[in-house]
Coordinates of C-alpha atoms in Angstrom, one line a residue:
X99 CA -10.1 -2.7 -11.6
X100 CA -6.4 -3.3 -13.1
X101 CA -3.7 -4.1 -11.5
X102 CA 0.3 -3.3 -12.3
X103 CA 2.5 -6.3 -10.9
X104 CA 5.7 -4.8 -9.6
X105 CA 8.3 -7.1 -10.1
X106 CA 10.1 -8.3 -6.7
X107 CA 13.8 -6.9 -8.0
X108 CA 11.7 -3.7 -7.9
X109 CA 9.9 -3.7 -4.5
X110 CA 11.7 -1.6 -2.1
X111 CA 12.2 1.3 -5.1
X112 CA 8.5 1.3 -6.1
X113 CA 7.3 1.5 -2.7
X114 CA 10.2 4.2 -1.8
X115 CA 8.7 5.9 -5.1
X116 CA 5.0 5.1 -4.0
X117 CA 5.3 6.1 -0.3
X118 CA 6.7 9.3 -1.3
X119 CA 3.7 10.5 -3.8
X120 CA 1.2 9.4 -1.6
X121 CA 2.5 10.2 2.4
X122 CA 0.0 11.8 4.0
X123 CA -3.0 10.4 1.6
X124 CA -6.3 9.0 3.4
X125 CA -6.2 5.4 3.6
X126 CA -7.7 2.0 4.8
X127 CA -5.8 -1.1 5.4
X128 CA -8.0 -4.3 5.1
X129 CA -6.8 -7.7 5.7
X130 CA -8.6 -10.7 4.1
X131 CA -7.7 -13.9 5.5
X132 CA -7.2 -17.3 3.4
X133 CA -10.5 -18.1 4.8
X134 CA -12.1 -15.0 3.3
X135 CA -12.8 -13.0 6.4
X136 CA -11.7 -9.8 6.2
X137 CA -10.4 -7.6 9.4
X138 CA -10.3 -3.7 8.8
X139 CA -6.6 -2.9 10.3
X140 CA -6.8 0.9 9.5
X141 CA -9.5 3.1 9.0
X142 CA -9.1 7.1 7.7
X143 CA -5.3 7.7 9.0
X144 CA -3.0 8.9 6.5
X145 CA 0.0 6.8 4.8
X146 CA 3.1 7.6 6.2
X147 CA 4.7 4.9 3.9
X148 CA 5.0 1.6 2.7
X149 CA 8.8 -0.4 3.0
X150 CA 11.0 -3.4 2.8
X151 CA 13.3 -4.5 4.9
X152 CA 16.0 -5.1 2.1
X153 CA 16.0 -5.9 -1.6
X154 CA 14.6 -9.2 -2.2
X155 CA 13.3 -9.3 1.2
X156 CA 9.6 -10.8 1.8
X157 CA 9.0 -8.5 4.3
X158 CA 6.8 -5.5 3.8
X159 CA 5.5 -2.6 6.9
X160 CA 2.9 -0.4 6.3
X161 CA 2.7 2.8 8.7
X162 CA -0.1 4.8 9.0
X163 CA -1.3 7.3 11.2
X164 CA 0.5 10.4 12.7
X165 CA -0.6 10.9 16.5
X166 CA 0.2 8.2 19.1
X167 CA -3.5 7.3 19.5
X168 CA -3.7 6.3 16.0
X169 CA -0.5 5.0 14.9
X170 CA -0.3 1.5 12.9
X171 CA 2.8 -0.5 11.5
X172 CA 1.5 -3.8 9.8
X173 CA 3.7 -6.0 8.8
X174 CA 3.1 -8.4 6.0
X175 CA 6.0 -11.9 6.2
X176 CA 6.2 -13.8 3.4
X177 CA 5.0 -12.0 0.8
X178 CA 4.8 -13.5 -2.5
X179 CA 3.1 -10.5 -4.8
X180 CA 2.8 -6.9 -4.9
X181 CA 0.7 -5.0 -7.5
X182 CA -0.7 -1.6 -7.7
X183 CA -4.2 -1.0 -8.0
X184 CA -5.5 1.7 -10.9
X185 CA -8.8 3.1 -12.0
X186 CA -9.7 3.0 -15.4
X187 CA -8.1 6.9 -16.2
X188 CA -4.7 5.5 -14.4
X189 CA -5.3 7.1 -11.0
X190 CA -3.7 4.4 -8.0
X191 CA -6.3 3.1 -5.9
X192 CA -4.1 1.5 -3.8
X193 CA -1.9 -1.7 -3.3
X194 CA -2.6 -5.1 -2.8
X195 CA 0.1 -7.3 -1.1
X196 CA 0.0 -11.4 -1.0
X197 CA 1.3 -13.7 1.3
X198 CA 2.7 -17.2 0.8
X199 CA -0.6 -18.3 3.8
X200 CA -3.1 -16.9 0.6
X201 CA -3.4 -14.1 2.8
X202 CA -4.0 -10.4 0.9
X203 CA -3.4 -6.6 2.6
X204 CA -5.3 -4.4 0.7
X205 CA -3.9 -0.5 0.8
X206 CA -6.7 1.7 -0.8
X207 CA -6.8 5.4 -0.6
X208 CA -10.1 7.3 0.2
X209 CA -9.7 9.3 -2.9
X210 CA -8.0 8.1 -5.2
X211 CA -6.5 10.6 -7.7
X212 CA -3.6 10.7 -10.7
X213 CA -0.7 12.0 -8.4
X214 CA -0.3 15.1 -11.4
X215 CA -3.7 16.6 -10.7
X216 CA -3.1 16.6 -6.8
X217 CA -2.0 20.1 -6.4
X218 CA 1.3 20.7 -5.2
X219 CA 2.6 17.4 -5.8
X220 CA 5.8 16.9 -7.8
X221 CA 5.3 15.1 -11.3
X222 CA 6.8 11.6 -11.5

């Protein structure tokens, strides 16, 4: 696994960019605690997006699911990193957001895929 930091002057444009290639993708949203348990948040919806409240804020939502049964917005406070998650042949996995409590939200799509061989998707 490697991971691309994305630095925080860049946050609300790469997850603009990144919500945009991947709305509609199948993902899971895990939470893992400072105290290493991990709670499953999200479970096989698809990404509507990921956003920031403003540039520089700590603030992150993620919003999943498209039917009012099935509808999550997480939001992360005080978040210190966020990085995208790659395979080895450059396909995103997912994200992975830190909070200032040691806390992590991990983003990961079911199948993950270089958006260019997803077909009908626009090339970056």
């Amino acid at each position: 696994m490697s991971t691309r930091d994305i630095p925080k002057d860049r946050w609300c444009d790469e997850l603009d960019t990144f919500s945009r290639q991947h709305e509609g993708w199948i993902v899971r949203v895990d939470v893992s605690g400072a105290d290493g348990t991990t709670h499953t948040q999200a479970r096989d919806l698809p990404l509507i997006g990921v956003s920031c409240d403003a540039p520089q804020s700590d603030r992150i939502a993620i919003m999943a699911g498209n039917r009012v049964d099935d509808h999550l917005t997480h939001e992360i406070t005080s978040t210190v990193s966020i990085a995208i998650d790659e395979t080895d042949a450059g396909a995103e996995r997912g994200l992975l957001i830190r909070s200032a409590d040691g806390s992590e939200t991990r983003v990961e799509f079911r199948s993950p895929m270089r958006t260019d061989e997803v077909d009908g998707m626009p090339h970056p």
